[in-house]
XYZ file of C-alpha atoms in Angstrom:
763
model
C 90.779 153.115 80.382
C 94.545 152.736 80.403
C 94.816 153.874 84.205
C 92.088 151.613 85.181
C 93.840 148.838 83.398
C 97.084 149.399 85.054
C 95.593 149.644 88.670
C 94.087 145.932 87.887
C 97.536 144.845 86.767
C 96.791 144.111 83.324
C 99.206 146.265 82.053
C 102.170 148.000 83.391
C 104.746 151.164 82.582
C 107.960 150.238 80.904
C 110.881 152.445 79.656
C 112.740 149.261 78.235
C 113.614 150.042 74.406
C 112.649 146.401 73.721
C 109.288 146.696 74.416
C 106.557 147.718 72.166
C 103.570 150.118 73.409
C 99.746 148.902 73.995
C 97.611 150.196 71.520
C 93.957 150.235 72.406
C 91.281 149.962 69.649
C 87.940 151.181 69.688
C 85.379 148.501 68.763
C 81.990 149.101 67.324
C 79.811 148.009 70.054
C 81.542 150.725 72.664
C 84.125 148.444 73.988
C 87.933 148.227 73.571
C 90.109 145.709 72.033
C 94.016 145.609 73.305
C 96.392 145.363 70.462
C 100.475 145.855 70.317
C 101.684 148.681 68.257
C 104.719 146.834 66.496
C 105.475 149.395 64.024
C 108.523 150.401 65.545
C 109.834 147.125 65.464
C 108.856 146.163 62.008
C 111.242 149.069 60.556
C 114.021 147.117 62.013
C 113.269 143.409 61.674
C 114.283 141.968 58.332
C 111.767 140.176 56.432
C 111.461 136.568 56.794
C 111.186 134.175 53.856
C 108.960 132.104 56.252
C 107.036 134.538 58.455
C 104.039 131.838 59.433
C 105.603 128.585 61.517
C 104.405 125.091 60.067
C 101.528 124.451 61.948
C 102.521 120.782 62.472
C 105.748 121.521 63.761
C 104.539 124.113 65.916
C 101.958 121.743 67.146
C 104.644 119.182 68.285
C 106.726 122.003 70.043
C 103.601 122.969 71.889
C 102.675 119.900 72.998
C 106.249 119.153 74.186
C 106.803 121.910 76.207
C 105.484 123.364 79.421
C 104.996 127.454 79.428
C 103.049 130.127 81.443
C 101.176 132.224 79.071
C 99.678 135.922 79.676
C 97.105 135.358 77.544
C 94.021 132.859 76.974
C 95.847 129.722 75.401
C 93.996 127.652 73.216
C 95.537 124.269 75.001
C 94.318 125.559 78.126
C 90.892 125.874 77.092
C 90.840 122.397 75.477
C 92.191 120.565 78.453
C 89.439 122.042 80.592
C 86.776 121.114 78.294
C 88.054 117.257 77.690
C 88.871 117.218 81.429
C 85.025 117.896 81.985
C 84.201 115.643 79.490
C 82.301 118.317 77.371
C 79.832 116.946 74.579
C 80.636 117.147 70.943
C 82.120 120.426 70.034
C 84.439 122.677 67.778
C 86.750 125.184 69.512
C 89.219 127.488 68.243
C 90.759 129.562 70.972
C 87.807 131.280 72.891
C 85.030 130.320 69.997
C 83.399 127.383 70.920
C 80.421 126.191 68.954
C 77.277 123.000 69.533
C 75.058 121.645 67.714
C 72.355 118.947 67.550
C 68.949 118.313 66.256
C 66.462 120.092 68.175
C 66.982 123.682 69.996
C 66.545 121.479 73.546
C 69.158 119.325 72.239
C 71.912 122.289 71.614
C 70.681 124.252 74.565
C 71.801 121.357 77.026
C 75.069 121.186 75.140
C 75.602 124.465 75.572
C 75.021 124.679 79.234
C 77.096 121.840 79.930
C 80.012 123.809 78.075
C 79.415 126.683 80.091
C 79.501 125.057 83.119
C 82.530 123.475 82.595
C 84.367 126.494 81.743
C 83.337 128.441 84.952
C 84.136 125.606 87.078
C 87.663 125.874 85.581
C 87.950 129.303 86.455
C 87.461 131.006 82.845
C 85.219 133.721 83.118
C 82.571 133.968 80.421
C 80.499 137.304 79.033
C 76.836 136.836 78.982
C 76.727 138.818 75.612
C 78.936 136.568 73.852
C 76.557 133.459 74.444
C 74.348 132.988 71.679
C 71.184 130.913 72.203
C 70.152 127.867 69.789
C 69.223 129.339 66.362
C 69.280 128.013 62.573
C 71.419 130.276 61.365
C 74.439 131.652 63.078
C 77.998 133.017 62.863
C 81.281 131.342 63.699
C 84.531 132.791 63.092
C 83.107 135.119 60.752
C 81.062 132.596 58.339
C 77.652 132.183 57.888
C 76.415 128.779 58.691
C 72.855 127.720 58.026
C 71.617 123.765 58.134
C 75.555 122.703 57.958
C 76.276 125.165 54.530
C 78.738 127.813 54.738
C 77.755 130.953 53.279
C 79.108 134.746 52.969
C 77.566 136.853 55.587
C 75.029 139.550 54.498
C 77.028 142.385 55.967
C 80.139 141.314 54.559
C 78.290 141.349 51.181
C 77.362 144.529 51.732
C 80.577 145.853 52.659
C 82.147 144.747 49.509
C 79.570 145.667 47.053
C 79.534 149.592 48.272
C 83.300 149.678 48.033
C 85.022 152.171 45.543
C 87.365 151.425 42.883
C 90.823 151.491 44.362
C 93.111 154.330 43.822
C 96.534 152.808 44.754
C 98.201 149.571 45.264
C 97.618 149.719 49.178
C 93.637 150.138 48.411
C 94.156 147.139 45.615
C 95.763 144.766 48.068
C 93.061 145.929 50.675
C 90.275 144.634 48.276
C 92.001 141.784 47.309
C 92.629 140.833 51.153
C 88.971 141.271 51.786
C 87.373 139.038 49.041
C 90.424 136.581 49.106
C 88.956 134.893 52.078
C 86.037 133.924 50.059
C 87.766 132.744 46.921
C 86.088 129.156 47.690
C 82.515 130.240 46.977
C 83.658 131.835 43.491
C 84.440 129.732 40.352
C 87.493 130.793 38.320
C 88.464 133.457 41.031
C 92.074 133.717 40.159
C 91.476 134.308 36.378
C 88.706 137.088 37.420
C 90.969 138.970 39.791
C 94.138 138.364 37.739
C 93.932 142.005 36.484
C 93.658 143.210 39.688
C 96.930 141.799 40.871
C 98.641 142.671 38.242
C 98.353 146.596 39.296
C 99.894 145.410 42.795
C 103.280 144.198 41.241
C 106.150 146.018 42.360
C 107.632 146.040 38.842
C 104.182 147.772 37.420
C 102.902 151.328 37.924
C 99.588 151.620 39.507
C 97.323 152.147 36.194
C 93.646 151.253 36.747
C 92.288 150.901 33.126
C 89.342 148.887 31.776
C 90.096 145.478 32.449
C 90.637 146.134 36.261
C 87.450 148.183 36.571
C 85.764 145.253 34.689
C 87.205 142.490 37.041
C 86.563 144.691 40.118
C 82.874 144.960 39.010
C 82.657 141.109 38.086
C 83.890 140.319 41.553
C 81.736 142.404 43.244
C 78.943 140.723 41.218
C 80.150 137.091 41.903
C 80.392 138.055 45.722
C 76.970 139.064 45.564
C 75.541 135.987 43.865
C 77.908 133.590 45.531
C 76.595 130.191 46.327
C 76.342 128.454 49.797
C 78.890 125.453 49.973
C 78.345 121.842 51.869
C 77.415 120.137 53.940
C 80.116 117.169 53.194
C 77.755 114.670 53.066
C 78.706 110.481 53.248
C 76.826 107.189 52.230
C 77.091 104.789 49.798
C 74.686 106.560 47.135
C 76.523 109.698 47.608
C 78.692 110.909 44.213
C 81.347 113.068 44.650
C 82.282 114.541 41.141
C 85.083 116.524 40.732
C 85.432 118.604 37.584
C 89.010 120.190 36.455
C 89.963 122.203 33.712
C 92.971 124.104 32.733
C 92.682 127.420 31.011
C 95.081 129.900 28.941
C 95.925 131.470 32.454
C 95.083 128.984 34.838
C 93.628 125.833 36.462
C 89.971 125.450 38.065
C 88.451 122.656 39.304
C 85.098 122.362 42.024
C 83.478 119.485 43.916
C 80.268 118.772 44.048
C 77.871 115.833 45.685
C 74.799 114.791 44.397
C 72.556 112.063 45.554
C 69.602 110.346 43.955
C 66.502 112.439 43.979
C 68.722 115.750 43.696
C 67.790 117.580 40.862
C 71.271 119.220 41.058
C 74.218 118.543 42.994
C 75.578 120.928 46.125
C 78.898 122.355 45.638
C 81.479 121.761 48.469
C 84.281 124.491 46.949
C 85.617 126.048 43.880
C 89.564 126.117 43.478
C 91.676 128.112 40.839
C 94.932 129.165 40.598
C 97.308 130.842 37.869
C 100.572 129.018 36.387
C 103.539 129.439 38.340
C 106.935 129.082 36.617
C 107.681 126.761 34.223
C 104.084 125.386 34.631
C 102.842 127.888 31.993
C 104.962 125.816 29.339
C 103.439 122.807 29.800
C 101.537 121.408 27.144
C 97.903 121.450 27.064
C 97.490 117.666 28.137
C 100.180 118.103 30.760
C 98.070 121.086 32.091
C 94.817 119.088 32.159
C 96.676 116.241 34.261
C 98.092 119.006 36.498
C 94.727 120.490 37.132
C 93.183 116.812 37.638
C 95.881 116.222 40.091
C 95.654 119.585 41.953
C 92.204 118.859 42.162
C 92.339 115.117 43.337
C 94.518 116.714 46.333
C 92.133 119.490 47.757
C 89.127 117.236 47.527
C 90.930 114.136 49.177
C 91.539 116.409 52.157
C 87.888 117.500 52.280
C 86.118 114.138 51.443
C 88.917 111.631 52.567
C 90.512 108.856 50.755
C 88.098 105.947 50.920
C 85.281 107.345 48.970
C 84.955 107.066 45.300
C 85.728 110.205 43.165
C 84.216 110.562 39.957
C 86.696 112.825 37.880
C 85.448 115.094 35.104
C 88.148 116.431 33.125
C 87.817 118.275 30.145
C 90.462 115.948 28.268
C 90.930 112.028 29.318
C 93.949 112.010 31.803
C 93.815 108.335 33.415
C 94.773 106.743 30.452
C 97.870 108.748 30.440
C 98.445 107.701 34.287
C 97.943 103.929 33.836
C 99.716 104.171 30.605
C 102.717 104.917 33.015
C 105.307 106.295 30.583
C 106.084 109.959 29.830
C 105.424 111.004 26.427
C 107.932 111.856 23.804
C 107.088 115.399 23.692
C 106.558 117.192 27.130
C 107.750 120.057 29.162
C 107.018 118.869 32.566
C 110.267 116.708 34.188
C 109.970 113.185 34.472
C 109.935 113.481 38.224
C 106.814 115.501 38.161
C 105.307 113.060 35.820
C 105.918 110.211 38.428
C 104.577 112.319 41.346
C 101.316 112.900 38.777
C 101.279 109.339 38.276
C 101.979 107.712 41.572
C 99.243 109.982 43.686
C 96.619 109.682 40.991
C 96.963 106.204 40.515
C 97.618 105.107 44.152
C 94.242 107.123 45.013
C 92.077 105.510 42.126
C 93.159 101.946 43.577
C 92.106 102.731 47.154
C 88.426 101.800 46.301
C 86.657 98.725 47.194
C 85.861 95.927 44.723
C 84.133 96.897 41.643
C 83.994 100.227 42.910
C 87.545 101.912 42.200
C 88.464 105.030 44.096
C 88.593 107.179 41.177
C 86.428 106.715 38.113
C 86.772 109.148 34.685
C 83.287 110.392 33.540
C 82.417 111.326 30.363
C 80.794 115.023 30.130
C 80.470 115.549 26.288
C 79.684 112.834 23.974
C 81.067 112.637 20.320
C 78.966 114.327 17.594
C 76.953 116.174 20.429
C 74.561 113.526 21.186
C 73.964 113.488 25.086
C 71.657 110.140 24.746
C 69.414 111.975 26.704
C 71.454 112.386 30.195
C 72.594 115.580 31.286
C 76.439 115.952 32.524
C 76.050 115.201 36.100
C 74.393 111.868 35.088
C 76.771 110.456 32.635
C 78.451 108.676 35.258
C 80.031 105.406 35.307
C 77.964 103.197 37.303
C 78.275 100.377 39.877
C 79.593 97.293 37.345
C 76.929 95.005 39.216
C 76.634 92.988 35.622
C 80.498 93.428 34.458
C 82.201 90.497 32.987
C 85.882 89.781 33.861
C 88.578 90.124 31.214
C 88.217 87.655 28.317
C 91.612 86.002 29.135
C 90.033 85.192 32.791
C 86.919 83.349 31.248
C 86.932 79.722 31.962
C 87.681 77.724 28.666
C 84.118 76.218 28.624
C 82.802 80.013 29.013
C 84.598 81.782 25.983
C 82.181 80.115 23.692
C 79.719 82.606 24.574
C 81.962 85.414 23.987
C 81.733 87.864 21.198
C 83.509 91.308 20.525
C 81.722 94.139 19.036
C 82.686 97.312 16.913
C 80.904 100.194 14.797
C 81.754 103.156 12.488
C 80.350 105.304 10.041
C 81.933 106.966 7.028
C 80.451 109.796 4.208
C 80.420 108.004 0.639
C 79.015 110.402 -1.864
C 76.653 112.864 -0.175
C 75.250 109.914 2.393
C 76.462 108.635 5.557
C 76.869 104.666 6.230
C 77.331 102.627 9.150
C 78.720 99.372 9.629
C 78.818 96.983 12.773
C 80.571 93.833 13.183
C 80.797 90.975 15.851
C 83.770 88.788 16.171
C 83.328 85.170 17.800
C 87.551 84.342 19.458
C 86.482 80.690 19.342
C 85.330 80.258 16.262
C 87.561 83.109 14.381
C 84.637 84.286 12.226
C 82.793 87.380 11.906
C 79.556 88.777 11.230
C 78.677 92.121 9.716
C 75.652 94.141 8.665
C 75.541 97.909 7.294
C 73.256 100.620 6.897
C 72.457 104.313 5.732
C 71.901 107.492 7.691
C 73.391 106.717 11.043
C 76.610 107.608 13.291
C 78.841 105.560 14.919
C 77.008 105.366 17.825
C 74.166 103.842 16.227
C 76.597 101.548 14.616
C 77.536 100.475 18.216
C 74.150 99.678 19.184
C 73.377 97.533 15.793
C 76.453 95.461 16.548
C 75.328 94.921 19.852
C 71.725 93.680 18.430
C 73.650 91.604 16.204
C 75.671 90.094 18.946
C 72.051 89.401 20.396
C 70.647 87.916 17.293
C 73.795 85.356 17.490
C 73.400 84.118 21.000
C 69.573 83.856 20.476
C 69.608 82.033 17.360
C 72.066 79.373 18.734
C 70.538 79.123 22.134
C 73.184 80.166 24.374
C 72.519 80.158 27.928
C 74.221 83.545 28.552
C 76.638 86.533 26.493
C 80.127 87.648 27.293
C 79.909 91.229 25.206
C 83.290 92.740 24.919
C 83.122 96.411 23.792
C 85.525 99.434 23.380
C 82.459 101.439 23.270
C 81.910 103.558 26.712
C 78.391 104.281 25.901
C 77.413 100.564 25.257
C 78.974 99.538 28.607
C 77.602 102.060 30.457
C 73.999 101.588 29.061
C 74.144 98.211 29.731
C 75.680 98.279 33.492
C 72.878 101.025 34.580
C 71.564 103.021 32.231
C 68.921 100.956 30.673
C 67.071 100.696 33.661
C 66.890 104.389 34.093
C 65.497 104.898 31.374
C 63.137 102.254 31.290
C 61.650 103.560 34.435
C 61.519 107.015 33.063
C 59.402 105.667 29.819
C 62.416 106.070 27.449
C 61.906 109.815 27.851
C 64.123 112.491 28.963
C 62.643 115.985 29.890
C 59.302 114.693 28.100
C 61.131 113.835 24.760
C 62.382 110.391 23.589
C 65.896 109.500 24.272
C 68.315 109.203 21.381
C 68.003 106.010 19.536
C 64.855 104.901 21.854
C 63.937 102.120 19.324
C 67.179 100.162 19.711
C 67.299 100.737 23.404
C 64.033 99.188 24.005
C 64.615 96.349 21.649
C 67.913 95.658 23.751
C 66.537 96.245 26.743
C 63.735 93.691 26.162
C 66.322 90.731 24.866
C 68.631 91.565 27.960
C 65.672 90.587 30.328
C 65.551 87.318 28.613
C 69.443 86.728 28.042
C 71.746 87.265 30.915
C 74.394 89.395 29.520
C 77.712 90.631 30.917
C 79.699 93.307 29.866
C 83.248 93.953 29.710
C 84.719 97.629 28.313
C 87.980 96.674 26.289
C 90.892 99.454 26.537
C 91.886 99.559 22.763
C 94.769 102.077 23.287
C 97.113 99.154 24.416
C 101.039 99.157 23.288
C 101.599 95.567 21.373
C 104.115 94.549 24.251
C 101.384 94.566 26.784
C 98.530 93.194 24.750
C 96.961 90.005 26.033
C 94.469 87.832 24.515
C 91.477 90.253 24.732
C 93.677 92.885 23.403
C 94.876 90.844 20.621
C 90.819 89.680 19.932
C 90.301 93.452 19.111
C 93.036 93.344 16.703
C 91.691 90.268 15.020
C 88.012 91.590 14.422
C 89.332 93.911 11.888
C 91.713 91.249 10.642
C 88.865 88.833 10.537
C 86.096 90.922 9.346
C 88.087 92.158 6.183
C 88.614 88.174 5.450
C 84.811 87.034 5.948
C 83.268 90.227 4.875
C 84.827 92.272 2.473
C 82.537 95.260 3.025
C 83.828 95.613 6.450
C 86.435 98.247 7.283
C 86.732 98.424 11.113
C 89.738 99.320 13.174
C 90.361 98.141 16.694
C 93.814 98.105 17.186
C 94.248 101.685 16.671
C 90.343 102.973 18.562
C 92.513 104.819 21.219
C 94.764 106.411 18.829
C 91.718 107.087 16.429
C 90.185 108.901 19.602
C 92.972 111.205 20.099
C 93.345 111.896 16.440
C 89.579 112.539 16.131
C 90.095 115.209 18.822
C 93.199 116.912 17.469
C 91.763 117.260 14.139
C 88.453 118.715 15.960
C 90.210 121.041 18.222
C 92.601 122.547 15.761
C 89.942 123.414 13.416
C 89.488 120.679 10.696
C 92.701 121.369 9.285
C 94.512 118.939 6.769
C 96.806 115.919 7.069
C 100.214 117.365 7.926
C 98.630 120.664 10.001
C 96.795 118.293 12.431
C 99.727 116.056 13.034
C 101.908 119.104 13.607
C 99.322 120.778 16.032
C 99.257 117.277 17.836
C 102.980 117.099 18.317
C 103.372 120.610 19.264
C 100.853 119.514 22.246
C 102.375 116.503 23.430
C 100.298 114.219 21.590
C 102.347 111.383 19.150
C 99.968 110.460 16.449
C 100.810 108.552 13.281
C 99.821 110.033 9.395
C 97.501 106.857 8.924
C 95.110 107.593 11.982
C 95.271 111.448 11.028
C 94.253 110.316 7.777
C 91.765 107.792 9.072
C 90.000 110.552 11.040
C 89.991 113.108 8.118
C 88.444 110.788 5.793
C 85.895 109.683 8.259
C 84.846 113.195 9.342
C 81.578 114.051 8.906
C 82.175 117.806 9.342
C 84.571 117.980 6.883
C 82.240 116.160 4.421
C 79.594 119.019 5.345
C 81.894 121.604 4.669
C 82.542 120.247 0.845
C 79.326 119.994 0.334
C 78.552 123.646 1.670
C 81.367 124.989 -0.692
C 79.121 123.658 -3.554
C 76.262 125.565 -2.843
C 75.474 129.413 -3.045
C 76.532 130.713 0.573
C 73.777 131.422 3.204
C 74.742 134.836 3.660
C 73.351 136.115 0.687
C 69.311 135.851 0.692
C 67.990 132.464 1.843
C 67.535 132.520 5.543
C 68.995 135.906 6.156
C 66.549 137.483 3.560
C 63.740 137.696 6.488
C 65.930 139.609 8.949
C 66.113 143.881 8.944
C 68.942 145.585 9.881
C 70.420 144.580 13.415
C 68.250 141.440 14.040
C 70.595 138.905 13.357
C 74.258 138.581 14.102
C 77.422 136.134 14.053
C 80.070 136.034 16.540
C 83.450 134.954 17.496
C 86.475 135.018 19.049
C 89.889 135.785 17.717
C 93.239 135.373 19.490
C 95.853 137.866 19.567
C 99.466 138.421 21.907
C 98.790 139.223 25.348
C 98.888 143.242 25.931
C 100.291 144.891 28.924
C 96.666 145.335 30.391
C 96.377 141.486 29.907
C 93.954 141.486 27.077
C 94.510 138.675 24.355
C 90.950 138.197 22.860
C 88.752 140.545 20.870
C 85.102 139.228 20.658
C 84.094 139.750 17.073
C 80.207 140.551 16.165
C 78.861 140.950 12.517
C 75.435 142.181 11.709
C 73.884 139.614 8.983
C 72.206 142.036 6.287
C 74.929 144.517 6.207
C 78.372 142.999 7.387
C 78.817 145.660 10.037
C 81.710 144.444 12.529
C 81.634 145.360 15.998
C 84.608 144.269 18.491
C 85.250 144.089 21.877
C 88.823 143.281 23.597
C 88.462 141.200 26.581
C 91.209 139.388 28.982
C 89.615 135.850 29.036
C 87.065 134.482 26.047
C 84.299 133.708 28.819
C 80.353 133.812 28.891
C 80.397 136.872 30.889
C 82.921 138.772 28.781
C 80.748 137.277 25.762
C 77.353 138.826 27.349
C 79.400 142.250 28.328
C 80.322 142.708 24.839
C 76.991 142.028 22.993
C 75.454 144.680 25.459
C 77.517 147.130 25.126
C 78.504 146.779 21.449
C 75.140 145.321 20.024
C 72.157 145.877 22.248
C 72.870 149.634 23.641
C 73.889 150.542 19.778
C 71.806 148.510 17.612
C 68.900 147.104 19.617
C 67.838 143.548 21.037
C 68.773 140.864 18.004
C 66.417 138.287 17.267
C 69.169 136.071 16.307
C 72.700 135.007 17.101
C 75.108 132.698 15.719
C 78.029 131.143 17.292
C 80.073 128.044 17.406
C 80.025 125.358 20.095
C 83.028 126.895 22.434
C 82.253 126.773 26.235
C 82.219 130.740 26.383
C 79.127 130.361 23.984
C 77.257 127.356 25.005
C 76.565 127.306 28.586
C 73.660 127.589 31.020
C 74.698 131.537 31.853
C 74.502 132.051 27.794
C 71.535 130.322 27.770
C 69.746 132.268 30.272
C 70.623 135.812 29.039
C 69.299 135.040 25.789
C 66.294 133.390 26.706
C 65.491 136.593 29.165
C 66.143 138.850 26.434
C 64.126 136.539 23.744
C 66.996 136.016 21.482
C 67.303 132.854 19.749
C 70.659 131.323 19.954
C 72.124 129.148 17.025
C 75.395 126.926 17.277
C 76.834 126.192 13.859
C 79.307 123.625 12.832
C 82.205 123.601 15.731
C 85.934 125.139 15.123
C 85.172 125.815 11.307
C 85.992 128.984 9.600
C 83.663 128.680 6.559
C 80.498 127.682 8.572
C 80.755 130.789 10.414
C 80.566 132.875 7.446
C 80.841 136.231 7.235
C 82.150 136.811 10.798
C 85.304 134.583 9.651
C 86.276 136.642 6.718
C 85.832 139.699 8.948
C 88.267 138.019 11.155
C 90.789 137.594 9.050
C 90.371 141.205 7.308
C 90.495 142.536 10.890
C 94.102 140.676 11.750
C 95.384 141.798 8.349
C 94.709 145.455 9.302
C 95.584 145.395 12.814
C 99.212 143.738 11.581
C 99.208 146.839 9.044
C 98.948 149.145 11.646
C 101.047 147.811 14.175
C 104.189 147.848 11.008
C 104.129 144.125 10.459
C 103.401 142.817 13.916
C 100.817 142.679 16.195
C 102.547 144.884 18.586
C 100.381 147.408 20.419
C 96.880 145.943 18.645
C 94.783 147.513 21.048
C 95.390 151.149 20.628
C 94.947 150.040 16.541
C 91.594 148.271 16.985
C 89.223 151.359 16.736
C 90.733 151.986 14.023
C 91.003 148.481 11.970
C 87.330 148.094 13.036
C 86.836 151.305 11.276
C 88.533 150.491 8.329
C 87.045 146.933 8.058
C 83.738 148.257 7.933
C 84.594 151.125 5.140
C 86.747 149.246 3.179
C 85.851 145.342 3.840
C 83.135 144.986 0.722
C 85.938 146.059 -1.950
C 89.060 144.637 0.025
């Protein structure tokens, strides 16, 4: 073969020490591919910090110079196609693809491209030409109906791979799967144990974590979803989900149009924290995840389309506030970069349709108001009222500010609703029992409608700091009415109140404006001062009303801190928030704790006999009911920092399972290995509301196994019963076995579990 090529002038003999030899490679179809053997050259070539040139600079350099290339050049084919006025196509070097709506259309376009290339002097192998098809492979990717998928042969090749036995094989495996990372949610977090063994400073050690990560990523590849296509149009909704975990960032982009039951993913991104980013506060990490997500997705869908941002914690408020919090780890320059990009992207939208909207995916108190997460979007603001300070003077007479709250009084919940008239400087109020603060917000709207109807107003301008109220009046009411006030065959939350409001809104034109309550006094306008006044006036005119508008934004953050920290006391909640970059006042923390329904339920639970003894557990036999939880420990050298604890309800028997990440998949793996395989399939499992316990993967698994999965009061130890007592006992045993610390806790875990089971009842 070499002699034949030499006779044709393709290759030639040389004795120069500066040339590298030709290296023929036999292809699977029997043909040969010519490559160059650079091994000798690589031995004497110093490594470069940036071996890959910047594509933009390379493009400028190639366009500005004329050169003779010995191989087919990208630019030569492109020039020939442009000169011949080729139909719409996509070209990468010598790979060209055309598309159309029918086979005949694609055939004609392909025929035209081939004709242009032949006339330009290029040779085309017939075996390389693929006819029109619904499904093709281009550049190694499977394309079907505009959606990119992992080819079946690639999946089969990866799934049969054996576990690596050294660093080089591990790197080769990571290289094979890394190309498909956009198909895999949280790819970086899954494969982090594999990257750990490839580090130069680490010896190669293939442990249980690596084996689990190896098996999990192969399973993810086998079940990877198709991505795309990128669609456009006024009804298209682009939703960006972002989250910051313990070990890295992740975000995903989805598109949805009316009529689709679920959206289509365009891609999944993830990466670990680099350098000092691991030391960021939780708020800063969430902002970083949103920032990275906005950057990546803008390249895919452009900057003119509206982006619905769904972070795990609110971030837009920090960006538009424009101030760096007093407790922060990221530099001022980094904060400025975040603020500039996100606020600029948000302002790129059209009137009444900003470039970025933050959407709510988890409502307080667990009430979803009859909507799925993807549907809880801020609607187009066709009926939005102007800010109060922009209302014409004659229209301010028809403006009302509303608010609602809920408190625990003794053993009962009491709600209160208030309406403030800024022109009359008076408030009206109503109250009742057995409702939440969201119900109070609805009652306030009804009270405002009562006032407008009673006085014969031609229209009503409603100002509220409740996104729930604003979104419902902007668009949800119409959707709920069309669905007969039901969702999935069940009535929506507070259907009676919503029906009443919808009926009255049809008779009376209502325009709604959402008021940002978290505004510093220095920047407050008349609208925000009315928010402040509604509380003062309510206290003066109606002595029973004790609502607070001025600090609603701070109360939201305080409520989040109190919930996330585990319903601790005032000082502990305050310190927990400060450690995470959130500035609160003691008054706001005290207010939230006083209003906390969970804390009230906990206090009530302490007065009665624990449910563990008798009661609901008496009907279960051994192994039929379990409580589970995660505890966090210092990260081991193998990357593990969580232990899944599982306690049998009737005996208190403890099972443990160490994992690197508290995820739904690890939860299922731990339950199968430690519970189902040892004790049989349970009838009931109890856990808190963490995302590693409450998601679609867990729901599907539990349903397939016939298990009733119950979520108790979130983030609180006593509500979890015996599992939390065993958690404390397990930590005590691990610390004692570690000589006063949790060092090397993983090697003591089995013994500590045994001690908890043998001594737990008497300890």
